[in-house]
GROMACS .gro file of C-alpha atoms in nm:
model
  195
    1MET     CA    1  15.853  -9.280  -9.448
    2THR     CA    2  15.938  -8.914  -9.408
    3HIS     CA    3  15.742  -8.668  -9.197
    4LEU     CA    4  15.700  -8.333  -9.368
    5THR     CA    5  15.569  -8.031  -9.177
    6LEU     CA    6  15.461  -7.749  -9.407
    7ILE     CA    7  15.468  -7.411  -9.238
    8ARG     CA    8  15.313  -7.099  -9.382
    9HIS     CA    9  15.551  -6.801  -9.373
   10GLY     CA   10  15.494  -6.516  -9.128
   11GLN     CA   11  15.285  -6.209  -9.202
   12THR     CA   12  15.386  -5.942  -9.452
   13ASP     CA   13  15.244  -5.595  -9.503
   14TRP     CA   14  15.063  -5.728  -9.810
   15ASN     CA   15  14.902  -6.004  -9.601
   16LEU     CA   16  14.788  -5.738  -9.357
   17ALA     CA   17  14.639  -5.530  -9.640
   18ARG     CA   18  14.483  -5.844  -9.798
   19ARG     CA   19  14.683  -5.787 -10.118
   20ILE     CA   20  14.769  -6.085 -10.341
   21GLN     CA   21  15.146  -6.143 -10.330
   22GLY     CA   22  15.197  -6.443 -10.553
   23SER     CA   23  15.557  -6.434 -10.674
   24THR     CA   24  15.610  -6.071 -10.568
   25ASP     CA   25  15.900  -6.083 -10.320
   26ILE     CA   26  15.761  -5.910 -10.010
   27PRO     CA   27  15.956  -5.931  -9.679
   28LEU     CA   28  15.811  -6.018  -9.339
   29ASN     CA   29  15.688  -5.739  -9.117
   30GLU     CA   30  15.751  -5.743  -8.741
   31THR     CA   31  15.432  -5.940  -8.678
   32GLY     CA   32  15.557  -6.193  -8.934
   33ARG     CA   33  15.885  -6.232  -8.749
   34GLU     CA   34  15.684  -6.297  -8.432
   35ASP     CA   35  15.473  -6.552  -8.624
   36ALA     CA   36  15.796  -6.731  -8.716
   37ARG     CA   37  15.922  -6.722  -8.355
   38ARG     CA   38  15.590  -6.866  -8.229
   39ALA     CA   39  15.603  -7.139  -8.493
   40ALA     CA   40  15.958  -7.225  -8.387
   41GLU     CA   41  15.855  -7.247  -8.020
   42SER     CA   42  15.567  -7.478  -8.111
   43LEU     CA   43  15.798  -7.698  -8.321
   44ALA     CA   44  16.070  -7.711  -8.053
   45ALA     CA   45  15.875  -7.975  -7.860
   46SER     CA   46  15.959  -8.239  -8.122
   47THR     CA   47  16.266  -8.349  -8.316
   48HIS     CA   48  16.333  -8.226  -8.669
   49HIS     CA   49  16.631  -8.290  -8.893
   50ALA     CA   50  16.629  -8.033  -9.172
   51VAL     CA   51  16.460  -7.717  -9.297
   52TYR     CA   52  16.375  -7.641  -9.660
   53THR     CA   53  16.224  -7.321  -9.794
   54SER     CA   54  16.066  -7.148 -10.088
   55PRO     CA   55  16.302  -6.899 -10.257
   56LEU     CA   56  16.077  -6.602 -10.174
   57LEU     CA   57  16.209  -6.368  -9.905
   58ARG     CA   58  15.912  -6.402  -9.668
   59ALA     CA   59  15.954  -6.780  -9.658
   60LYS     CA   60  16.335  -6.770  -9.640
   61GLU     CA   61  16.329  -6.531  -9.344
   62THR     CA   62  16.068  -6.746  -9.166
   63ALA     CA   63  16.284  -7.055  -9.230
   64GLU     CA   64  16.595  -6.884  -9.096
   65ILE     CA   65  16.418  -6.779  -8.774
   66ILE     CA   66  16.284  -7.132  -8.721
   67ALA     CA   67  16.615  -7.301  -8.808
   68ASP     CA   68  16.808  -7.070  -8.575
   69ARG     CA   69  16.574  -7.145  -8.281
   70LEU     CA   70  16.587  -7.522  -8.344
   71GLY     CA   71  16.963  -7.537  -8.405
   72LEU     CA   72  16.919  -7.656  -8.763
   73GLU     CA   73  17.044  -7.535  -9.096
   74VAL     CA   74  16.830  -7.432  -9.390
   75PHE     CA   75  16.921  -7.731  -9.601
   76GLY     CA   76  16.775  -7.626  -9.932
   77VAL     CA   77  16.588  -7.361 -10.130
   78VAL     CA   78  16.323  -7.529 -10.346
   79PRO     CA   79  16.182  -7.320 -10.634
   80ASP     CA   80  15.876  -7.543 -10.682
   81ILE     CA   81  15.733  -7.464 -10.338
   82ARG     CA   82  15.713  -7.091 -10.420
   83GLU     CA   83  15.372  -6.926 -10.408
   84ARG     CA   84  15.119  -6.953 -10.688
   85GLU     CA   85  15.177  -6.722 -10.983
   86PHE     CA   86  14.871  -6.496 -10.998
   87GLY     CA   87  14.949  -6.330 -11.333
   88ASP     CA   88  14.732  -6.022 -11.392
   89GLY     CA   89  14.578  -6.071 -11.046
   90GLU     CA   90  14.906  -6.021 -10.863
   91GLY     CA   91  14.912  -5.712 -10.645
   92LEU     CA   92  14.534  -5.674 -10.638
   93LEU     CA   93  14.342  -5.652 -10.313
   94VAL     CA   94  14.157  -5.978 -10.249
   95GLU     CA   95  13.814  -5.813 -10.284
   96ASP     CA   96  13.918  -5.659 -10.618
   97TYR     CA   97  14.050  -5.996 -10.740
   98ILE     CA   98  13.722  -6.169 -10.647
   99SER     CA   99  13.507  -5.896 -10.803
  100THR     CA  100  13.717  -5.903 -11.122
  101TYR     CA  101  13.767  -6.279 -11.167
  102GLY     CA  102  13.488  -6.438 -10.961
  103ASP     CA  103  13.679  -6.691 -10.749
  104TRP     CA  104  14.017  -6.858 -10.684
  105HIS     CA  105  13.956  -7.118 -10.956
  106ALA     CA  106  13.902  -6.862 -11.234
  107GLU     CA  107  14.132  -6.853 -11.535
  108VAL     CA  108  14.341  -6.539 -11.495
  109PRO     CA  109  14.582  -6.427 -11.768
  110GLY     CA  110  14.935  -6.535 -11.675
  111ALA     CA  111  14.826  -6.721 -11.360
  112GLU     CA  112  14.881  -7.081 -11.258
  113SER     CA  113  14.582  -7.297 -11.173
  114LEU     CA  114  14.554  -7.447 -10.825
  115GLU     CA  115  14.600  -7.788 -10.988
  116GLN     CA  116  14.930  -7.679 -11.146
  117VAL     CA  117  15.051  -7.545 -10.811
  118GLY     CA  118  14.956  -7.870 -10.640
  119GLU     CA  119  15.132  -8.084 -10.900
  120ARG     CA  120  15.462  -7.893 -10.885
  121ALA     CA  121  15.456  -7.865 -10.504
  122ILE     CA  122  15.379  -8.234 -10.449
  123ALA     CA  123  15.658  -8.335 -10.689
  124ALA     CA  124  15.895  -8.107 -10.494
  125LEU     CA  125  15.783  -8.255 -10.159
  126HIS     CA  126  15.848  -8.608 -10.287
  127ALA     CA  127  16.196  -8.498 -10.400
  128ILE     CA  128  16.263  -8.352 -10.052
  129ALA     CA  129  16.142  -8.677  -9.891
  130ARG     CA  130  16.363  -8.889 -10.120
  131GLU     CA  131  16.665  -8.677 -10.029
  132ALA     CA  132  16.583  -8.707  -9.658
  133ARG     CA  133  16.549  -9.086  -9.685
  134ARG     CA  134  16.885  -9.113  -9.864
  135ARG     CA  135  17.053  -8.911  -9.589
  136SER     CA  136  16.897  -9.096  -9.296
  137ALA     CA  137  16.807  -9.445  -9.415
  138PRO     CA  138  16.656  -9.653  -9.274
  139GLN     CA  139  16.488  -9.442  -9.004
  140ALA     CA  140  16.223  -9.179  -9.076
  141GLU     CA  141  16.329  -8.819  -9.108
  142SER     CA  142  16.131  -8.517  -8.991
  143VAL     CA  143  16.164  -8.226  -9.230
  144LEU     CA  144  16.027  -7.871  -9.202
  145VAL     CA  145  15.925  -7.699  -9.525
  146VAL     CA  146  15.845  -7.326  -9.518
  147ALA     CA  147  15.604  -7.244  -9.797
  148HIS     CA  148  15.298  -7.031  -9.876
  149GLY     CA  149  14.925  -7.037  -9.814
  150GLY     CA  150  14.836  -7.109 -10.177
  151VAL     CA  151  15.089  -7.393 -10.199
  152ILE     CA  152  14.980  -7.554  -9.871
  153ARG     CA  153  14.613  -7.515  -9.966
  154ALA     CA  154  14.676  -7.682 -10.305
  155VAL     CA  155  14.863  -7.974 -10.143
  156ILE     CA  156  14.593  -8.027  -9.879
  157ASP     CA  157  14.323  -8.007 -10.148
  158HIS     CA  158  14.502  -8.271 -10.356
  159VAL     CA  159  14.575  -8.522 -10.079
  160SER     CA  160  14.225  -8.487  -9.926
  161GLY     CA  161  14.051  -8.546 -10.259
  162GLY     CA  162  13.914  -8.192 -10.256
  163THR     CA  163  13.748  -8.211  -9.912
  164LEU     CA  164  13.999  -7.987  -9.729
  165PRO     CA  165  14.060  -7.713  -9.654
  166ARG     CA  166  13.695  -7.623  -9.607
  167ASP     CA  167  13.550  -7.328  -9.800
  168GLY     CA  168  13.640  -7.003  -9.628
  169GLU     CA  169  13.900  -7.168  -9.403
  170VAL     CA  170  14.205  -6.944  -9.366
  171LEU     CA  171  14.553  -7.094  -9.336
  172ARG     CA  172  14.705  -6.856  -9.087
  173ASN     CA  173  15.057  -6.718  -9.107
  174GLY     CA  174  15.282  -6.945  -8.903
  175SER     CA  175  15.040  -7.241  -8.916
  176ALA     CA  176  15.182  -7.593  -8.946
  177HIS     CA  177  15.044  -7.889  -9.140
  178ARG     CA  178  15.198  -8.238  -9.098
  179PHE     CA  179  15.216  -8.494  -9.375
  180VAL     CA  180  15.376  -8.833  -9.414
  181ALA     CA  181  15.547  -8.917  -9.742
  182ALA     CA  182  15.658  -9.248  -9.888
  183PRO     CA  183  15.732  -9.333 -10.252
  184GLY     CA  184  15.417  -9.244 -10.448
  185TYR     CA  185  15.225  -9.158 -10.131
  186LEU     CA  186  15.151  -8.833  -9.944
  187ARG     CA  187  14.898  -8.813  -9.661
  188LEU     CA  188  14.785  -8.531  -9.434
  189LEU     CA  189  14.836  -8.628  -9.069
  190GLU     CA  190  14.720  -8.313  -8.896
  191GLU     CA  191  14.663  -7.944  -8.924
  192SER     CA  192  14.782  -7.760  -8.617
  193PRO     CA  193  14.760  -7.386  -8.656
  194VAL     CA  194  15.012  -7.203  -8.443
  195VAL     CA  195  14.847  -6.932  -8.231
   0.00000   0.00000   0.00000
C-alpha cells in the first residue's frame, strides 16, 4: 500500500477574489506562500518520501516550499492532477458562474465534468502509487501530491460514493487529505485541514 496525501495549493489573488482559475496559471500570493509553509510544518511531524505536483504554477510553488522544508525533492510534475478545465466559465467570479450556469455540475462549453476530473486524477494517483511501490518495495511509501481544490473534491467525491465532501464544505488552501492506495483501490483515510 502507498499513503498519498493530497494538499491543496496555497492562496492566489484569484482565490481571494473568488474568481475561477481552472487551468489559468496564477501564482501564489504572500498568504499562499504562508499557507504552504504552514502545511509543511504540519507535515513535518511524519515521514514522507517524495513530492509530486500539478504543472500549474500555484501548485508547483506550494510543492517547492513543502519539499524544501521537509528536505525532499519534487519528484514529478503530473499533468493529470491539474485543476479542472472550466471552459467558458474560467475567469468568472464564483457568483457570476453560479448565476450563469446554475451549479458546479452544469454543462459549460469547453469545461470538464467533475466525473472526468475524478477519472483522470484517480488514474494519475494510481500511477504515482505504482511508481512509489516500485521504488520502495516491499514497504509502504508516503507520498505528498500538491493539487487543486476541484481535483481533490472530485477524488473525495468518487472514493466516498458521493457522500463527501458535504455540500457547501470548502477545501481550504493548504488543507491535507490522506488516502491509501493499492492496486485497484483508493480509500480516504482522513481530512485534516491545515489552519
